[in-house]
Amino acid sequence: MRYAPFLFFSLLLAGCATTANDRAEPARAHTVAETKLTICSGYGCKFTDRFAPDAGDRSRLKAIMAQGATSPAAERRAIRRAIAQMERAAQRQLRFGTDAPLSLQRHANRRGQMDCFDESTNTRTYLRWLDRADLMRHHKQLRKIAQRGYLIDGRYPHKTALIRDTAGGVWAVDSWRGRNGQPPEIMPISRWENSSSSDFAYDPSI
């Protein structure tokens, strides 16, 4: 317990303090083109906006994902690019300001600013769209959102979206450390669960 004040202070500065349960997923639309995606922001999904990729977005996403068709590793690289593309499209359409990386408390309660709950929920939504559009050949989007860190273990709470490859391996797809429109980190879930957000240098390259 002697670490509690330090952990609380870390949460206020750079942590992802939202630990609410996953929210219910919206009903499936008749076609991918008609799907309106619910985008969370404001920390803990305080604000929700509706976004649908337009024809140009869909064409770009199809081209991006086609480049990942050769292997699971190539598809994970394509997924990074596709998530970044969808974030930029949502920002443009919804007229968000640029979401700052991490989740500093000075950005809380601002539309367009996202903590790890918002990021993981939105990334899951984007992955679900890619999955339902049949653009992923080597992976499936998982409904579950994973969490690591419970304060008492010396780590602040953090969440991520998930995918499963055709061999059964589960991968974290974590958009939290980059700015809006930068690619998410993708790593084996075991590595993600046993790390903290300061263990890796964020790589924005695709």
Short mmCIF file of N, CA, C and O in Angstrom, two decimals, residues 66-133:
data_model
loop_
_atom_site.label_atom_id
_atom_site.label_comp_id
_atom_site.label_asym_id
_atom_site.label_seq_id
_atom_site.Cartn_x
_atom_site.Cartn_y
_atom_site.Cartn_z
N ALA A 66 -5.75 -5.40 -48.90
CA ALA A 66 -5.31 -6.31 -49.96
C ALA A 66 -3.81 -6.54 -49.89
O ALA A 66 -3.32 -7.63 -50.23
N GLN A 67 -3.07 -5.53 -49.43
CA GLN A 67 -1.62 -5.67 -49.31
C GLN A 67 -1.21 -6.63 -48.20
O GLN A 67 -0.06 -7.06 -48.12
N GLY A 68 -2.16 -6.95 -47.32
CA GLY A 68 -1.85 -7.87 -46.22
C GLY A 68 -2.33 -9.28 -46.46
O GLY A 68 -2.29 -10.11 -45.54
N ALA A 69 -2.76 -9.59 -47.66
CA ALA A 69 -3.39 -10.89 -47.92
C ALA A 69 -2.39 -12.05 -47.94
O ALA A 69 -2.80 -13.21 -47.84
N THR A 70 -1.10 -11.77 -48.06
CA THR A 70 -0.13 -12.84 -48.28
C THR A 70 0.19 -13.66 -47.04
O THR A 70 0.58 -14.82 -47.15
N SER A 71 0.03 -13.08 -45.85
CA SER A 71 0.41 -13.80 -44.63
C SER A 71 -0.19 -13.12 -43.41
O SER A 71 -0.56 -11.93 -43.49
N PRO A 72 -0.28 -13.80 -42.27
CA PRO A 72 -0.75 -13.15 -41.04
C PRO A 72 0.09 -11.95 -40.65
O PRO A 72 -0.45 -10.91 -40.23
N ALA A 73 1.40 -12.05 -40.78
CA ALA A 73 2.27 -10.93 -40.41
C ALA A 73 2.01 -9.72 -41.31
O ALA A 73 1.95 -8.58 -40.83
N ALA A 74 1.86 -9.98 -42.61
CA ALA A 74 1.56 -8.89 -43.54
C ALA A 74 0.20 -8.28 -43.22
O ALA A 74 0.01 -7.06 -43.31
N GLU A 75 -0.76 -9.12 -42.84
CA GLU A 75 -2.08 -8.59 -42.53
C GLU A 75 -2.05 -7.74 -41.26
O GLU A 75 -2.76 -6.73 -41.18
N ARG A 76 -1.24 -8.10 -40.28
CA ARG A 76 -1.15 -7.26 -39.09
C ARG A 76 -0.57 -5.89 -39.43
O ARG A 76 -1.00 -4.88 -38.88
N ARG A 77 0.39 -5.86 -40.33
CA ARG A 77 0.91 -4.55 -40.78
C ARG A 77 -0.20 -3.77 -41.49
O ARG A 77 -0.33 -2.55 -41.31
N ALA A 78 -0.99 -4.46 -42.30
CA ALA A 78 -2.10 -3.79 -42.99
C ALA A 78 -3.15 -3.30 -42.00
O ALA A 78 -3.72 -2.21 -42.18
N ILE A 79 -3.42 -4.07 -40.97
CA ILE A 79 -4.38 -3.66 -39.95
C ILE A 79 -3.93 -2.37 -39.27
O ILE A 79 -4.74 -1.48 -39.01
N ARG A 80 -2.64 -2.25 -39.00
CA ARG A 80 -2.13 -1.01 -38.41
C ARG A 80 -2.46 0.18 -39.31
O ARG A 80 -2.93 1.22 -38.84
N ARG A 81 -2.22 0.03 -40.60
CA ARG A 81 -2.49 1.11 -41.54
C ARG A 81 -3.99 1.39 -41.64
O ARG A 81 -4.41 2.55 -41.72
N ALA A 82 -4.79 0.33 -41.64
CA ALA A 82 -6.23 0.50 -41.79
C ALA A 82 -6.84 1.21 -40.58
O ALA A 82 -7.69 2.09 -40.73
N ILE A 83 -6.41 0.85 -39.38
CA ILE A 83 -6.92 1.51 -38.18
C ILE A 83 -6.55 2.99 -38.20
O ILE A 83 -7.36 3.86 -37.88
N ALA A 84 -5.31 3.28 -38.58
CA ALA A 84 -4.88 4.68 -38.67
C ALA A 84 -5.73 5.44 -39.69
O ALA A 84 -6.13 6.59 -39.45
N GLN A 85 -6.02 4.80 -40.82
CA GLN A 85 -6.86 5.42 -41.86
C GLN A 85 -8.26 5.70 -41.34
O GLN A 85 -8.84 6.77 -41.58
N MET A 86 -8.83 4.76 -40.61
CA MET A 86 -10.19 4.93 -40.09
C MET A 86 -10.22 6.03 -39.02
O MET A 86 -11.18 6.80 -38.94
N GLU A 87 -9.19 6.12 -38.20
CA GLU A 87 -9.13 7.20 -37.22
C GLU A 87 -9.10 8.56 -37.91
O GLU A 87 -9.79 9.49 -37.48
N ARG A 88 -8.30 8.68 -38.97
CA ARG A 88 -8.23 9.96 -39.68
C ARG A 88 -9.56 10.29 -40.34
O ARG A 88 -9.99 11.45 -40.34
N ALA A 89 -10.22 9.27 -40.91
CA ALA A 89 -11.51 9.49 -41.57
C ALA A 89 -12.56 9.94 -40.55
O ALA A 89 -13.35 10.85 -40.81
N ALA A 90 -12.58 9.31 -39.38
CA ALA A 90 -13.54 9.69 -38.34
C ALA A 90 -13.26 11.10 -37.85
O ALA A 90 -14.20 11.89 -37.65
N GLN A 91 -11.99 11.44 -37.67
CA GLN A 91 -11.65 12.79 -37.22
C GLN A 91 -12.10 13.83 -38.23
O GLN A 91 -12.67 14.87 -37.86
N ARG A 92 -11.89 13.54 -39.51
CA ARG A 92 -12.28 14.48 -40.56
C ARG A 92 -13.80 14.64 -40.61
O ARG A 92 -14.32 15.76 -40.64
N GLN A 93 -14.51 13.53 -40.57
CA GLN A 93 -15.96 13.57 -40.71
C GLN A 93 -16.64 14.17 -39.48
O GLN A 93 -17.60 14.93 -39.59
N LEU A 94 -16.12 13.85 -38.29
CA LEU A 94 -16.72 14.32 -37.05
C LEU A 94 -16.16 15.65 -36.57
O LEU A 94 -16.62 16.19 -35.57
N ARG A 95 -15.14 16.14 -37.29
CA ARG A 95 -14.52 17.43 -36.98
C ARG A 95 -13.97 17.48 -35.56
O ARG A 95 -14.10 18.47 -34.83
N PHE A 96 -13.31 16.38 -35.20
CA PHE A 96 -12.61 16.33 -33.93
C PHE A 96 -11.31 17.12 -34.02
O PHE A 96 -10.69 17.20 -35.08
N GLY A 97 -10.87 17.66 -32.88
CA GLY A 97 -9.49 18.10 -32.79
C GLY A 97 -8.60 16.87 -32.71
O GLY A 97 -9.08 15.75 -32.45
N THR A 98 -7.31 17.03 -32.94
CA THR A 98 -6.39 15.89 -32.91
C THR A 98 -6.29 15.33 -31.50
O THR A 98 -5.98 16.05 -30.55
N ASP A 99 -6.57 14.04 -31.36
CA ASP A 99 -6.48 13.38 -30.07
C ASP A 99 -5.02 13.26 -29.66
O ASP A 99 -4.19 12.75 -30.40
N ALA A 100 -4.70 13.74 -28.47
CA ALA A 100 -3.34 13.67 -27.96
C ALA A 100 -3.01 12.24 -27.56
O ALA A 100 -3.91 11.47 -27.20
N PRO A 101 -1.73 11.83 -27.62
CA PRO A 101 -1.39 10.48 -27.17
C PRO A 101 -1.58 10.33 -25.68
O PRO A 101 -1.65 11.31 -24.93
N LEU A 102 -1.66 9.07 -25.23
CA LEU A 102 -1.87 8.74 -23.82
C LEU A 102 -3.20 9.33 -23.36
O LEU A 102 -4.11 9.51 -24.15
N SER A 103 -3.32 9.59 -22.06
CA SER A 103 -4.61 10.12 -21.57
C SER A 103 -4.36 11.05 -20.39
O SER A 103 -4.73 10.74 -19.26
N LEU A 104 -3.71 12.17 -20.65
CA LEU A 104 -3.47 13.16 -19.61
C LEU A 104 -4.80 13.74 -19.12
O LEU A 104 -5.70 14.03 -19.92
N GLN A 105 -4.91 13.91 -17.82
CA GLN A 105 -6.19 14.31 -17.25
C GLN A 105 -6.65 15.70 -17.68
O GLN A 105 -7.84 16.01 -17.63
N ARG A 106 -5.74 16.52 -18.15
CA ARG A 106 -6.17 17.85 -18.62
C ARG A 106 -7.02 17.75 -19.88
O ARG A 106 -7.69 18.72 -20.26
N HIS A 107 -7.00 16.60 -20.56
CA HIS A 107 -7.81 16.41 -21.75
C HIS A 107 -9.13 15.71 -21.46
O HIS A 107 -9.93 15.50 -22.39
N ALA A 108 -9.38 15.33 -20.21
CA ALA A 108 -10.61 14.62 -19.87
C ALA A 108 -11.83 15.51 -20.13
O ALA A 108 -11.75 16.74 -20.05
N ASN A 109 -12.94 14.87 -20.45
CA ASN A 109 -14.22 15.56 -20.68
C ASN A 109 -14.20 16.47 -21.90
O ASN A 109 -15.00 17.40 -21.98
N ARG A 110 -13.28 16.19 -22.84
CA ARG A 110 -13.25 16.95 -24.09
C ARG A 110 -13.62 16.03 -25.24
O ARG A 110 -13.03 14.95 -25.42
N ARG A 111 -14.57 16.44 -26.03
CA ARG A 111 -14.98 15.67 -27.20
C ARG A 111 -13.79 15.51 -28.14
O ARG A 111 -13.09 16.47 -28.46
N GLY A 112 -13.56 14.28 -28.57
CA GLY A 112 -12.45 14.00 -29.47
C GLY A 112 -11.19 13.55 -28.78
O GLY A 112 -10.30 13.00 -29.43
N GLN A 113 -11.06 13.76 -27.45
CA GLN A 113 -9.91 13.28 -26.70
C GLN A 113 -10.26 11.91 -26.10
O GLN A 113 -11.36 11.71 -25.59
N MET A 114 -9.32 10.98 -26.15
CA MET A 114 -9.63 9.58 -25.83
C MET A 114 -8.66 8.98 -24.85
O MET A 114 -7.43 9.11 -25.02
N ASP A 115 -9.20 8.31 -23.84
CA ASP A 115 -8.37 7.50 -22.95
C ASP A 115 -8.35 6.08 -23.49
O ASP A 115 -8.84 5.81 -24.59
N CYS A 116 -7.78 5.15 -22.73
CA CYS A 116 -7.64 3.79 -23.27
C CYS A 116 -8.97 3.08 -23.39
O CYS A 116 -9.13 2.18 -24.22
N PHE A 117 -9.97 3.46 -22.59
CA PHE A 117 -11.29 2.88 -22.76
C PHE A 117 -11.88 3.30 -24.11
O PHE A 117 -12.39 2.47 -24.87
N ASP A 118 -11.81 4.59 -24.40
CA ASP A 118 -12.29 5.08 -25.70
C ASP A 118 -11.51 4.43 -26.85
O ASP A 118 -12.09 3.97 -27.83
N GLU A 119 -10.17 4.43 -26.72
CA GLU A 119 -9.33 3.91 -27.80
C GLU A 119 -9.62 2.43 -28.06
O GLU A 119 -9.75 2.00 -29.22
N SER A 120 -9.68 1.63 -26.99
CA SER A 120 -9.90 0.20 -27.19
C SER A 120 -11.30 -0.08 -27.74
O SER A 120 -11.48 -0.96 -28.59
N THR A 121 -12.28 0.68 -27.28
CA THR A 121 -13.65 0.52 -27.79
C THR A 121 -13.72 0.89 -29.26
O THR A 121 -14.32 0.17 -30.07
N ASN A 122 -13.10 2.02 -29.63
CA ASN A 122 -13.13 2.45 -31.03
C ASN A 122 -12.35 1.48 -31.93
O ASN A 122 -12.79 1.16 -33.04
N THR A 123 -11.20 1.03 -31.45
CA THR A 123 -10.40 0.09 -32.24
C THR A 123 -11.17 -1.21 -32.46
O THR A 123 -11.16 -1.78 -33.56
N ARG A 124 -11.85 -1.68 -31.43
CA ARG A 124 -12.70 -2.87 -31.59
C ARG A 124 -13.78 -2.63 -32.64
O ARG A 124 -14.07 -3.50 -33.46
N THR A 125 -14.35 -1.44 -32.63
CA THR A 125 -15.37 -1.10 -33.62
C THR A 125 -14.80 -1.10 -35.03
O THR A 125 -15.41 -1.63 -35.97
N TYR A 126 -13.61 -0.51 -35.20
CA TYR A 126 -12.97 -0.50 -36.53
C TYR A 126 -12.63 -1.92 -36.98
O TYR A 126 -12.81 -2.27 -38.16
N LEU A 127 -12.10 -2.73 -36.07
CA LEU A 127 -11.77 -4.11 -36.41
C LEU A 127 -13.03 -4.89 -36.80
O LEU A 127 -12.99 -5.71 -37.74
N ARG A 128 -14.12 -4.66 -36.09
CA ARG A 128 -15.37 -5.33 -36.42
C ARG A 128 -15.82 -4.94 -37.83
O ARG A 128 -16.31 -5.78 -38.58
N TRP A 129 -15.66 -3.66 -38.19
CA TRP A 129 -16.03 -3.22 -39.53
C TRP A 129 -15.18 -3.93 -40.58
O TRP A 129 -15.71 -4.43 -41.59
N LEU A 130 -13.86 -4.01 -40.36
CA LEU A 130 -12.98 -4.70 -41.30
C LEU A 130 -13.35 -6.17 -41.42
O LEU A 130 -13.34 -6.75 -42.52
N ASP A 131 -13.68 -6.79 -40.29
CA ASP A 131 -14.05 -8.20 -40.28
C ASP A 131 -15.34 -8.42 -41.07
O ASP A 131 -15.43 -9.30 -41.92
N ARG A 132 -16.36 -7.60 -40.81
CA ARG A 132 -17.65 -7.77 -41.47
C ARG A 132 -17.60 -7.40 -42.95
O ARG A 132 -18.44 -7.85 -43.73
N ALA A 133 -16.60 -6.59 -43.32
CA ALA A 133 -16.41 -6.27 -44.73
C ALA A 133 -15.60 -7.34 -45.45
O ALA A 133 -15.29 -7.19 -46.64
#
